[in-house]
XYZ file of C-alpha atoms in Angstrom:
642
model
C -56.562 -15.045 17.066
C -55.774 -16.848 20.550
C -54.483 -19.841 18.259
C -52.116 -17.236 16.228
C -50.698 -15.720 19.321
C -49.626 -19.205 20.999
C -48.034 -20.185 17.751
C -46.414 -17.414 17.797
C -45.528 -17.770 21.189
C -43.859 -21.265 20.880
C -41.959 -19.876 17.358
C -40.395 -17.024 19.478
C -39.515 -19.687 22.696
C -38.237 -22.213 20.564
C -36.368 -19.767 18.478
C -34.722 -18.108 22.179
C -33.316 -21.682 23.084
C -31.999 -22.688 19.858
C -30.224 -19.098 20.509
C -29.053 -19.857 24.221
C -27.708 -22.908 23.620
C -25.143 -22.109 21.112
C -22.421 -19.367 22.522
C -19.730 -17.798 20.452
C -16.823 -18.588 21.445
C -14.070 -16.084 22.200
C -11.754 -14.889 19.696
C -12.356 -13.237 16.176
C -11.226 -16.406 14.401
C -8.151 -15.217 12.808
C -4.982 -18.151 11.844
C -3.562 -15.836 14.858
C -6.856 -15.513 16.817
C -8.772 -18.373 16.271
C -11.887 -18.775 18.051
C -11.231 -20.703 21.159
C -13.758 -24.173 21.769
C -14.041 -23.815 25.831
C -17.703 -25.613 25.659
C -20.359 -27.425 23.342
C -22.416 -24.681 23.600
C -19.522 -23.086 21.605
C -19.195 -26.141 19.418
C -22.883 -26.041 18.589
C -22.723 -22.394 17.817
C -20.097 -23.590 15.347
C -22.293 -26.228 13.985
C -25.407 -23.734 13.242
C -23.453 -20.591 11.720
C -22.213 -21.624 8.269
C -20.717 -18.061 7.718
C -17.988 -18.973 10.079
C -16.881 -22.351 8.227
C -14.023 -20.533 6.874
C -12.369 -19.555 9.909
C -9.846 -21.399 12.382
C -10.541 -23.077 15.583
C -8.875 -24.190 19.072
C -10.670 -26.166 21.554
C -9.388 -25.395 24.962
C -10.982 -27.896 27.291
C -12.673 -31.132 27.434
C -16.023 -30.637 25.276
C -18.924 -33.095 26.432
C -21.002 -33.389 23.889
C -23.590 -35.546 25.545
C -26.647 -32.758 24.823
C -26.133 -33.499 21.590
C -28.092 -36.982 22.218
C -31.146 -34.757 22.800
C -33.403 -37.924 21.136
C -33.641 -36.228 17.845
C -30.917 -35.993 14.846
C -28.614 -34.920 17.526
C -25.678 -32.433 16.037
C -25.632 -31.023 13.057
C -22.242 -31.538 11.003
C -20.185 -28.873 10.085
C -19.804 -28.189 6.619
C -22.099 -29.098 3.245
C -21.551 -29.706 -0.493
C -22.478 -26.587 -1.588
C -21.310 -24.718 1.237
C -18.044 -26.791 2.696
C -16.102 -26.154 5.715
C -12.974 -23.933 4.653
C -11.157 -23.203 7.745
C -8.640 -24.778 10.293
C -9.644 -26.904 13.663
C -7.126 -27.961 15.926
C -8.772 -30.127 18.888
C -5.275 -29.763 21.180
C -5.635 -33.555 22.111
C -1.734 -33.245 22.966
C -2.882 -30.926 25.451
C -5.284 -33.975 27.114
C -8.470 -32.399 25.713
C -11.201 -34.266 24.032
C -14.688 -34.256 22.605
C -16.283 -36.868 24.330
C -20.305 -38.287 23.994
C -21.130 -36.934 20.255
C -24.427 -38.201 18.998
C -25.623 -37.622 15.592
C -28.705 -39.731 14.342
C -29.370 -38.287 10.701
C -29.697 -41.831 9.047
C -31.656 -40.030 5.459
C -28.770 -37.502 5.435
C -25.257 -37.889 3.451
C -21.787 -36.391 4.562
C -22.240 -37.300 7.957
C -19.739 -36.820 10.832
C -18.500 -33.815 13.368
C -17.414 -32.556 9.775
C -19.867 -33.296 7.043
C -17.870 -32.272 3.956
C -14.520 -30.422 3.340
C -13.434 -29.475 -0.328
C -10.776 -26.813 0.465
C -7.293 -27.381 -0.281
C -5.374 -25.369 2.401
C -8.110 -27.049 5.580
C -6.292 -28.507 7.899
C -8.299 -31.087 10.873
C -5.553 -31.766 13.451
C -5.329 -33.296 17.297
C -8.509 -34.734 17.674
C -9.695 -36.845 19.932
C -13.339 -37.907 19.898
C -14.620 -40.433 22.665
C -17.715 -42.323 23.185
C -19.404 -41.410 20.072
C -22.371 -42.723 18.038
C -22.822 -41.408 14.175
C -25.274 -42.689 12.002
C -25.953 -41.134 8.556
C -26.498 -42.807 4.847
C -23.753 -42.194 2.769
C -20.693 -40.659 3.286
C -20.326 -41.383 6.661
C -17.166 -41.191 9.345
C -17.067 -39.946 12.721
C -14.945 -36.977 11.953
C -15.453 -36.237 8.291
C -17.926 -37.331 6.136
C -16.849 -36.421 2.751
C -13.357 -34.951 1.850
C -13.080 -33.858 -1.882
C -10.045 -31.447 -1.610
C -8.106 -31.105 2.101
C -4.478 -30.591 2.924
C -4.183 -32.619 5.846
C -6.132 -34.564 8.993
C -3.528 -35.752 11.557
C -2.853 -36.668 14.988
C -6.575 -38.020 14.813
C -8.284 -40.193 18.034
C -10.595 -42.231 18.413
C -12.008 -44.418 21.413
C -14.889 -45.958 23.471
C -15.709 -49.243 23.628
C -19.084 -48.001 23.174
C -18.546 -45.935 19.990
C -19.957 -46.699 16.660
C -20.209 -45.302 13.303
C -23.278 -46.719 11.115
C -23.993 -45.425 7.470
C -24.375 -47.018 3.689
C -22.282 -46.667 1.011
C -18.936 -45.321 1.869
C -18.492 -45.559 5.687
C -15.344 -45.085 7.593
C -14.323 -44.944 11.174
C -12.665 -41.767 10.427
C -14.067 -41.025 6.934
C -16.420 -41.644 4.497
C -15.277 -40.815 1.418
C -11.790 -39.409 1.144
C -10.768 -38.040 -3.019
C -8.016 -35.714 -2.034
C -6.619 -35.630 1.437
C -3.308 -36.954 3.656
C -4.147 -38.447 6.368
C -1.249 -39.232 9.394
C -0.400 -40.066 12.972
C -4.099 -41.548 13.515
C -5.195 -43.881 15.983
C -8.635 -46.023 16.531
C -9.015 -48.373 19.278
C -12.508 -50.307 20.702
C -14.709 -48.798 17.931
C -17.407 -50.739 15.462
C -17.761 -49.724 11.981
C -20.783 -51.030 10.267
C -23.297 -50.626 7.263
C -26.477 -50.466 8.002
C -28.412 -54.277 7.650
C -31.016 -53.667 5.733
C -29.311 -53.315 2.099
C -26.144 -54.271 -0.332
C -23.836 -51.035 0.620
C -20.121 -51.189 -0.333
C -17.752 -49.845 0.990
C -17.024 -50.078 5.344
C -13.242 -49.692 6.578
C -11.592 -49.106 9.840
C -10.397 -45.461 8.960
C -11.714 -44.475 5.287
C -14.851 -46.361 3.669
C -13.473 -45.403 -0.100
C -10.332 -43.897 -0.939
C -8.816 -42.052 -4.191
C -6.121 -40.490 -4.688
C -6.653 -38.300 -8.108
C -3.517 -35.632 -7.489
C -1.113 -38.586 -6.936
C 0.805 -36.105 -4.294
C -1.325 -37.401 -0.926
C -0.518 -40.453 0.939
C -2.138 -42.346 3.928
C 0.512 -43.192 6.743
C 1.358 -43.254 10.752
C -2.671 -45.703 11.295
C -2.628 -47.786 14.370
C -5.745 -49.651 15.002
C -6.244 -51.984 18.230
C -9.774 -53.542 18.957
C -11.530 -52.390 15.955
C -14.634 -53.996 14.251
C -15.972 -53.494 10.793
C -19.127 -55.401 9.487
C -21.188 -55.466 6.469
C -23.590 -57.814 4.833
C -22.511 -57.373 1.546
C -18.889 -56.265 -0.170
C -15.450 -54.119 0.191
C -14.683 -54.400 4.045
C -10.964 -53.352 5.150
C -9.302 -52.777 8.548
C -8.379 -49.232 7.344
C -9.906 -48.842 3.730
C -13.208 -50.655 2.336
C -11.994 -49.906 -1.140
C -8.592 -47.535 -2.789
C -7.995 -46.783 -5.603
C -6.356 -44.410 -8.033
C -2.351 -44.615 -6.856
C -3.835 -44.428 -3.231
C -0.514 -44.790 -1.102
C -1.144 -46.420 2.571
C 2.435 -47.232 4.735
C 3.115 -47.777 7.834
C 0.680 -49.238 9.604
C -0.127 -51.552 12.618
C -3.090 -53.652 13.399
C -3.837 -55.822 16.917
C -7.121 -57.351 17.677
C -9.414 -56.764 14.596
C -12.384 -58.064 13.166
C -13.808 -57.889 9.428
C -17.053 -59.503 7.915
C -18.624 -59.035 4.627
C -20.137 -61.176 1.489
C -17.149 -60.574 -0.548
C -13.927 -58.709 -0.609
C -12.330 -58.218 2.896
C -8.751 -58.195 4.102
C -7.516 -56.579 6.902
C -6.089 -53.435 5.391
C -8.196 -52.789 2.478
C -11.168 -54.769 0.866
C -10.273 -54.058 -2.610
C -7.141 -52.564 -3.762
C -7.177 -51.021 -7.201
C -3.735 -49.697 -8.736
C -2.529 -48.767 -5.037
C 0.397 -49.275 -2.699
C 0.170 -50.923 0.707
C 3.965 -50.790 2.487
C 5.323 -51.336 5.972
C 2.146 -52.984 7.832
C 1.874 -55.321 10.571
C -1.830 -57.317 11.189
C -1.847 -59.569 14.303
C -4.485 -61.137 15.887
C -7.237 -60.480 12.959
C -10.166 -62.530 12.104
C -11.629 -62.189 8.627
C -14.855 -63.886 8.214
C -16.631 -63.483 4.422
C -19.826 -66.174 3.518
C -17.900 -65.601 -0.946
C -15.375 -65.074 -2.099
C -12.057 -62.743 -1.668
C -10.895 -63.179 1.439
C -7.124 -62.063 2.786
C -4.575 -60.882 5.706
C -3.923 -57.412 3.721
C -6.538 -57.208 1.223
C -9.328 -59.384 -0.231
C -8.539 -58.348 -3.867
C -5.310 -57.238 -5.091
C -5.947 -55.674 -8.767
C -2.628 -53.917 -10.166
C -1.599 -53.086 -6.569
C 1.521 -52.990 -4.707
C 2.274 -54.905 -1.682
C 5.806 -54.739 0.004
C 6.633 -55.471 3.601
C 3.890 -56.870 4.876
C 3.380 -59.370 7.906
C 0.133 -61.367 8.598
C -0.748 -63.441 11.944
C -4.237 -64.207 12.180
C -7.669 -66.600 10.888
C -9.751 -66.410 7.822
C -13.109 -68.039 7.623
C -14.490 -67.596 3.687
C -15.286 -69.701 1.116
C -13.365 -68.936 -2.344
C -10.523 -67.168 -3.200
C -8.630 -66.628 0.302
C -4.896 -66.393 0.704
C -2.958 -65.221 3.721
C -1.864 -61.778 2.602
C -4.279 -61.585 -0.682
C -7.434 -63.731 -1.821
C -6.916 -62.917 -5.320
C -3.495 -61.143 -7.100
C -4.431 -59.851 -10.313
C -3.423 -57.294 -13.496
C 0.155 -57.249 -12.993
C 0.732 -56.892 -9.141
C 3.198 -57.693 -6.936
C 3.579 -58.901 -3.588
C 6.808 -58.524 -2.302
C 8.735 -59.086 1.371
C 5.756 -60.831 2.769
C 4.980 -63.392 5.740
C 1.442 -65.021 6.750
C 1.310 -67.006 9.771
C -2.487 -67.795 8.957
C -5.510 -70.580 10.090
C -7.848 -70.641 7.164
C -11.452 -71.833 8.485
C -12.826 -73.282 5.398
C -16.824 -73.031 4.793
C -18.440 -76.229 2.261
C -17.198 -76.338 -1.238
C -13.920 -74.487 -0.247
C -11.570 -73.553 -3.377
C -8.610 -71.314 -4.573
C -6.458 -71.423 -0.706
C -3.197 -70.560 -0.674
C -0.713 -69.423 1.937
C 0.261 -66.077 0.809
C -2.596 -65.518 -2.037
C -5.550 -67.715 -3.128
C -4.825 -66.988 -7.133
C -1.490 -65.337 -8.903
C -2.947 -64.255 -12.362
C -2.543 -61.879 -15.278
C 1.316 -61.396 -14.891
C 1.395 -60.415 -11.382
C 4.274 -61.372 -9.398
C 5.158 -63.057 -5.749
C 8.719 -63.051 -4.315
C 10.711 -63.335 -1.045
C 7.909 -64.293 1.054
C 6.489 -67.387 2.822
C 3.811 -68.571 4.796
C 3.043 -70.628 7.648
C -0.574 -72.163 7.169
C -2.988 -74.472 8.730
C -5.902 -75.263 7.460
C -9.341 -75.973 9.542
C -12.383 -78.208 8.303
C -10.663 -80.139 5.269
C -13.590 -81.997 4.650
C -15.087 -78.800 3.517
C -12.397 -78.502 0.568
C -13.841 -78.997 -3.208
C -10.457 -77.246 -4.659
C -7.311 -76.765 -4.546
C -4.505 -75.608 -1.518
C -1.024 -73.970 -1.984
C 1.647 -73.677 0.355
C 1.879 -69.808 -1.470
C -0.533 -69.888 -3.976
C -3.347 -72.214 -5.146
C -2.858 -71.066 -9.085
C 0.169 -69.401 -10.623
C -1.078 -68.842 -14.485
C 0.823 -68.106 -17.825
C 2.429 -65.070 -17.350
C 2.589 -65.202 -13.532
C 5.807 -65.317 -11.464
C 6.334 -66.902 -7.904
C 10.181 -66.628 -7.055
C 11.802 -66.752 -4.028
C 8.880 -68.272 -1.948
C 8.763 -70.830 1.262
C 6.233 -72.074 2.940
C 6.211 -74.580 6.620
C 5.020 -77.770 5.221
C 4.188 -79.710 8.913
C 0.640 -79.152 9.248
C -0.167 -79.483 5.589
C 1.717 -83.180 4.461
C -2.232 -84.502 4.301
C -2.879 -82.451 1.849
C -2.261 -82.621 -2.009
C -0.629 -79.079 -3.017
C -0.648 -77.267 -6.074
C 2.528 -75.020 -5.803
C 5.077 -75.121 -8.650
C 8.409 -73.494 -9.436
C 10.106 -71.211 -7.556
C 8.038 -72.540 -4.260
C 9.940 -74.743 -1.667
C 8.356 -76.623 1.424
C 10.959 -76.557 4.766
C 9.811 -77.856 7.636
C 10.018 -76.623 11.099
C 13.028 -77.282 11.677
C 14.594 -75.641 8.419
C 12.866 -72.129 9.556
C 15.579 -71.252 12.616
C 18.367 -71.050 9.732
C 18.946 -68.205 7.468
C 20.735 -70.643 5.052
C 17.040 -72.103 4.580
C 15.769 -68.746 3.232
C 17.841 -68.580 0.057
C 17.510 -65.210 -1.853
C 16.253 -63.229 1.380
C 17.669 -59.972 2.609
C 18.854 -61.210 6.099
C 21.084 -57.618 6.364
C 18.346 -54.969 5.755
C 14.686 -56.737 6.771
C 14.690 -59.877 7.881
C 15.638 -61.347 11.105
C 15.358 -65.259 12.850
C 13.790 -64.868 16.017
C 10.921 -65.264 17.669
C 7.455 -63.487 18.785
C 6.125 -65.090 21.957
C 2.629 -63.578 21.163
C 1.891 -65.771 18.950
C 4.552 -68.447 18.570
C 7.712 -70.133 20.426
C 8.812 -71.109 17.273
C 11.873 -69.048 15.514
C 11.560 -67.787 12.276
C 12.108 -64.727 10.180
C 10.771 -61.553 11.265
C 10.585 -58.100 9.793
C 13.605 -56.798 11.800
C 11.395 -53.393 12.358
C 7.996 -55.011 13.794
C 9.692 -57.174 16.253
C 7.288 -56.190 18.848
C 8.531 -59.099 21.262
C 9.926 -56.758 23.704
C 6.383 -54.804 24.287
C 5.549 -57.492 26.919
C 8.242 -59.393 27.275
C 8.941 -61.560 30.743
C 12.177 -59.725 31.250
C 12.571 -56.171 31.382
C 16.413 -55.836 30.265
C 18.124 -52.589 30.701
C 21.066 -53.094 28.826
C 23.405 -55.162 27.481
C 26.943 -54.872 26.565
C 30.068 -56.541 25.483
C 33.619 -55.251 26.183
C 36.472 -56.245 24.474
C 39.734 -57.109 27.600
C 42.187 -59.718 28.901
C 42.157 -61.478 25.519
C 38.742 -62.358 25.356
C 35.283 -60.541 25.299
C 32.722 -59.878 28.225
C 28.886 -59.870 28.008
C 27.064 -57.764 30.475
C 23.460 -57.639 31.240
C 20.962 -56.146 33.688
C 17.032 -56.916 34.441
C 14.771 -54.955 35.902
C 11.923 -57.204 36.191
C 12.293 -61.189 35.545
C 8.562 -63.165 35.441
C 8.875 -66.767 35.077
C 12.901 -66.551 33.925
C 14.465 -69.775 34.160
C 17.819 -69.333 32.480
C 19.503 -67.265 29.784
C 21.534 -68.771 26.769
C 24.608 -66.985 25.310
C 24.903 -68.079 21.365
C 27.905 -67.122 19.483
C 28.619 -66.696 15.631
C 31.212 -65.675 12.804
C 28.491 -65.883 9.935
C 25.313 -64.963 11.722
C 24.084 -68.091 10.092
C 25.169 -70.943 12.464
C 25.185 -69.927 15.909
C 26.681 -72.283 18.574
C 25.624 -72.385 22.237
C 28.715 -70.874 24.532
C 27.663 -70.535 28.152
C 24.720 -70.781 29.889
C 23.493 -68.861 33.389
C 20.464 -69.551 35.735
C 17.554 -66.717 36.050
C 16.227 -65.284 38.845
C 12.680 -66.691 38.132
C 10.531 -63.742 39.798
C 12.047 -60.829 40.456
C 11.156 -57.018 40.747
C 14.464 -55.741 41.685
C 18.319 -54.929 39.483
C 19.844 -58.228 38.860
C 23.253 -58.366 36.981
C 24.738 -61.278 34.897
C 28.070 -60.983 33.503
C 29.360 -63.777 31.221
C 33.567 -63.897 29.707
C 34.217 -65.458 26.663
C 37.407 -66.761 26.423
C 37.773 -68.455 22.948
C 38.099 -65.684 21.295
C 41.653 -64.775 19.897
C 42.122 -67.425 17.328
C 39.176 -66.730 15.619
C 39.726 -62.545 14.407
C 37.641 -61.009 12.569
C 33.314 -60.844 12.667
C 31.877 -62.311 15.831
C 28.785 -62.297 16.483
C 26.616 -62.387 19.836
C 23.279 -62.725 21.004
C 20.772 -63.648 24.614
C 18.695 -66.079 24.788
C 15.701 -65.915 27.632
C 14.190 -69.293 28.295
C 10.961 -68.976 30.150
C 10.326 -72.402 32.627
C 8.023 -73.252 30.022
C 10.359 -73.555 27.511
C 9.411 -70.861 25.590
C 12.430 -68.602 24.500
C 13.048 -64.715 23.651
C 16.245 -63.933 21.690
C 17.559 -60.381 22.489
C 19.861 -58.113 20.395
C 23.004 -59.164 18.534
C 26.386 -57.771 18.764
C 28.929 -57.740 15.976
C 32.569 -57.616 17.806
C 35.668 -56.967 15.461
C 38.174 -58.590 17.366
C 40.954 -58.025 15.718
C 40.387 -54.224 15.312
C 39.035 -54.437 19.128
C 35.772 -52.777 18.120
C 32.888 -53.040 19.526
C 28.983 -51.654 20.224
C 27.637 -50.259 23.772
C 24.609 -48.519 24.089
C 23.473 -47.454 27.485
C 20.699 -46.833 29.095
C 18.556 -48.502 27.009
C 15.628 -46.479 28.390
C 15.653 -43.086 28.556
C 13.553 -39.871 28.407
C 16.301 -38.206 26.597
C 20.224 -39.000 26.698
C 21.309 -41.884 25.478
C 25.470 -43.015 25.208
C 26.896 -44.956 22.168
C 30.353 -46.618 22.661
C 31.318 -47.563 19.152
C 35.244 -46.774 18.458
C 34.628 -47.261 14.936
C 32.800 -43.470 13.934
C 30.947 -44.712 11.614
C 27.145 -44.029 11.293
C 24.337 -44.310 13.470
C 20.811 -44.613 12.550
C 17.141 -44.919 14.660
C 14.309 -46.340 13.482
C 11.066 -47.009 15.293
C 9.183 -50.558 15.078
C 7.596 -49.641 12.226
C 10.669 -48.707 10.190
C 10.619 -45.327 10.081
C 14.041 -43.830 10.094
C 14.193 -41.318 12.526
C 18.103 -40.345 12.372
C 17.397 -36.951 11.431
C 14.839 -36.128 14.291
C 17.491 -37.038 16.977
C 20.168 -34.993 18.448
C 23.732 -36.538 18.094
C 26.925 -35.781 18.907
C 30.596 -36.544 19.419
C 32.417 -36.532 22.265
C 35.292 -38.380 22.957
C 35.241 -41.990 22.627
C 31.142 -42.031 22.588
C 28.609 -40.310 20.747
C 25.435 -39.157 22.561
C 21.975 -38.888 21.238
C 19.186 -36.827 22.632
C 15.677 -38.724 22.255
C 13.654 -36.109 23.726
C 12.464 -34.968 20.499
C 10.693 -38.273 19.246
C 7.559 -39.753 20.339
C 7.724 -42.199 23.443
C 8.140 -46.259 22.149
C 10.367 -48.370 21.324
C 13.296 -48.025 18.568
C 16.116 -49.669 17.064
C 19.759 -48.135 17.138
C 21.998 -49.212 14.443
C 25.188 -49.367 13.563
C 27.498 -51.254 11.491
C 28.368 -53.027 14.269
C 25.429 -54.276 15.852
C 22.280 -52.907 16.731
C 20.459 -52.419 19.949
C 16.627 -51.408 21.183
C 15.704 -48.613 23.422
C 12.700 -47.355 24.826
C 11.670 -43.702 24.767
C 9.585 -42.979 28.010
């Protein structure tokens, strides 16, 4: 009887603090009166009463979660299959809040995260940031969802720590597990590790999403920055941002710095294996891809009936078989389109199938307007065969359109065929070289001090140059007067400047050198440079201008160019070029004006513009703060947004 009444005793204590620690939160949960997240004692309560899963949610205040490492299975995700979460949770991370310290530690349990399965069309997950996190489950695993079968939408999605993991089995994402039938946008994931856990063969592991499909063919996976990310796995299907897609899974714009990926087989740096899906509008710098197999590449390790258009690679790949600088292996009537690789490929013993842009072109799939800049480390490991684009082009293949810089690989006996020309460095400053490539719309000769000093075509919409540039320039502007035109510039900051180069053009093909003035070197305060030139009248018509920084170094920026009409005295001034919200645009010639951010996203109809006078003036108060590109037929300009 004594025995009875303690156990009963304990029951009824440990029942009261499971009670006290959760709280309801205030509100009746209502689209217009959702219940309002002040504490984790309110997030809890949501966690442990699955009656309220359909409701909507608002956290209003920084939520640390660190009682949730309480040495046990720590918290328990929201939502089940069987009984999913059906409501709405806005975090308010543009209001500065986040959930910061989750721990959940349920390593026999599937559908694993802070959500642990949605299948509800109209649920929307929005603004959240989670920070210093560490989720382990089996499979189905992602710090914020674990399984998505049916969802509207998860945007404006953080996530940070340098300490914050995510460690599961089959289907593991930073983000999500396994995503069937959701968008997801705006979503950011810097200094976290993905990885499987190391006991087994799980597939599966990416940056953002473990495995995505796309069944409805109406969702689409856009707006993903990643910066510092890891993803490991000892066996197959590792990606930056998806292990594996499939199913018309549609992934654009998207930008990757400082990234890791390991696995047996099948890793790229966007998506391990991509299966009759789209990848568009994605920049990867800095990434190191390391497989001990096969299927190794910059965007994806296996390209099977998938689409891959505007696309730029700078990075290392250490694998084995089947490794090519945007794909390891392009297969079943793809096509890689609008592509550059500026790759190292690390080879491992008995080395075979390299190329620049793809390891193998097979079964009718197609390669065009692209090229490659490729070195390759530990020849004496190579058993194969190298390609400046592509190791093997079979019957039925196409390579058209395709360049590739020749100077570190003359030692080397190539495989490359028709359609595939070798230019050496020298042949890579001048358009003329690039025969067949869209120098109006995408591509643009300059250079990226990051990672080269040598010039050669960029994406014109991921030249991220001026993110950390040695001169801060705050405008610059020509003026058409006394028969000739002037150049005007200002700096706000000069590091290391030893002179700047004014280049002049009528083509925008062969530019000539036309003045020359001396930098400031260091300097933190408004310097202005004003340069006249006076050649101009007999040669009416297009003229073209552009700035040269040279750094004492001799490493050189280029700047914007200018087109001047001179015979119709037209001309482009933007000014200032940054601006929390007004902007002026001088440009006589009315005709249209279009934004786009880095990424190439046209943002034209988000801005405010208007005419007055002889300028037009745009209001950027209504776009996110960055950089952008104004453009006009005339010439085109960046601006920063602070």
């Amino acid at each position: 009887m004594k025995l009875q009444l303690q156990l009963l005793i304990y029951f009824f204590l440990i029942n009261a603090i499971a009670t006290y620690s959760q709280t309801q939160p205030s509100g009746t949960g209502s689209s217009a009166d959702p219940y309002l997240i002040a504490t984790y004692d309110n997030l809890l309560w949501l966690s442990q009463n699955d009656t309220e899963w359909n409701k909507s949610y608002l956290v209003t205040n920084n939520i640390d979660a660190s009682a949730s490492n309480d040495g046990g299975e720590g918290f328990k995700p929201i939502g089940e299959e069987g009984n999913s979460f059906r409501g709405n949770f806005d975090g308010a991370s543009d209001q500065g809040y986040k959930i910061s310290n989750l721990y959940i530690n349920r390593p026999l349990e599937d559908n694993v995260g802070l959500f642990g399965y949605i299948n509800k069309f109209n649920t929307v997950i929005k603004k959240v940031h989670l920070d210093n996190f560490s989720i382990t489950g089996k499979d189905n695993v992602g710090a914020i969802v674990g399984k998505v079968d049916n969802a509207q939408e998860l945007k404006k999605i953080t996530l940070s720590g340098v300490n914050s993991k995510v460690i599961g089995e089959n289907n593991t994402g930073g983000l999500v597990g396994q995503n069937n039938k959701s968008t997801l946008s705006e979503i950011l994931v810097e200094d976290v590790k993905i990885e499987h856990n190391t006991t087994a063969t799980f597939e599966n592991i990416g940056g953002v999403i473990g495995y995505n499909s796309n069944t409805d063919n109406n969702r689409s996976l856009s707006k993903i920055v990643l910066t510092n990310v890891t993803v490991t796995t000892n066996y197959s299907r590792a990606g930056g941002v998806i292990g594996k897609a499939e199913n018309n899974t549609s992934l654009t714009n998207v930008d990757i710095d400082a990234l890791t990926v390991q696995s047996a087989t099948h890793a790229g740096g966007v998506i391990g294996q991509n299966i009759n899906s789209s990848i568009t509008d994605v920049v990867v710098t800095d990434v190191n891809i390391i497989t001990s197999g096969r299927y190794a590449g910059g965007i994806t390790g296996k390209n099977d009936t998938g689409t891959i258009q505007n696309v730029m690679v700078v990075g290392t790949i250490k694998s084995k078989k089947s490794i090519g600088g945007i794909a390891g292996d392009s297969n079943s009537s793809s096509s890689i389109t609008k592509a550059n690789a500026i790759i190292t490929i690390d080879l491992q013993n008995n080395a075979e199938i390299i190329g620049g842009i793809v390891g193998g072109n097979y079964s009718s799939s197609t390669i065009s307007e692209v090229y490659s800049v490729l070195n390759i480390l530990n020849v004496g490991n190579l058993t194969g065969s190298v390609g400046g684009i592509s190791s093997f082009n079979n019957v039925g293949s196409n390579i058209t359109l395709a360049y590739y810089d020749d100077t570190d690989l003359l030692s080397l006996t190539l495989t490359d065929n028709g359609g595939i020309n070798p230019l050496t460095e020298n042949d890579f400053v001048n358009e003329s070289s690039f025969v067949g490539f869209d120098f109006t719309d995408y591509w643009e000769i300059g250079t990226i001090s990051k990672y080269s000093s040598a010039a050669r075509p960029y994406p014109i919409h991921i030249d991220r140059v001026n993110q950390d540039l040695p001169v801060e320039l705050i405008s610059f502007d020509v003026e058409l007067k006394d028969n000739g035109v002037y150049l005007y510039w200002k700096t706000a900051t000069e590091i290391n400047n030893d002179y700047f180069q004014i280049e002049r053009s009528f083509d925008k093909r062969n530019w000539e050198l036309i003045g020359e003035l001396k930098g400031q070197g260091n300097s933190n305060s408004l310097v202005k440079y004003e340069y006249f030139d006076h050649e101009l009248i007999s040669n009416s018509g297009y003229i073209y201008y552009r700035l040269k920084q040279v750094d004492f170094d001799g490493q050189f920026t280029y700047y914007q160019t200018f087109l001047v009409l001179s015979d119709s005295l037209q001309a482009l001034k933007i000014y200032p070029t940054i601006s929390h919200d007004l902007i002026f645009i001088e440009d006589t010639s009315n005709q249209p004006v279009k934004i786009f951010n880095l990424m190439g996203q046209n943002f034209t109809n988000k801005v405010m513009l208007r005419q007055e006078h002889r300028h037009k003036v745009m209001s950027l108060a209504s776009i996110p703060k960055g950089w952008y590109i104004i453009k006009t037929l005339y010439g085109s300009e960046k601006v920063y947004r602070k």
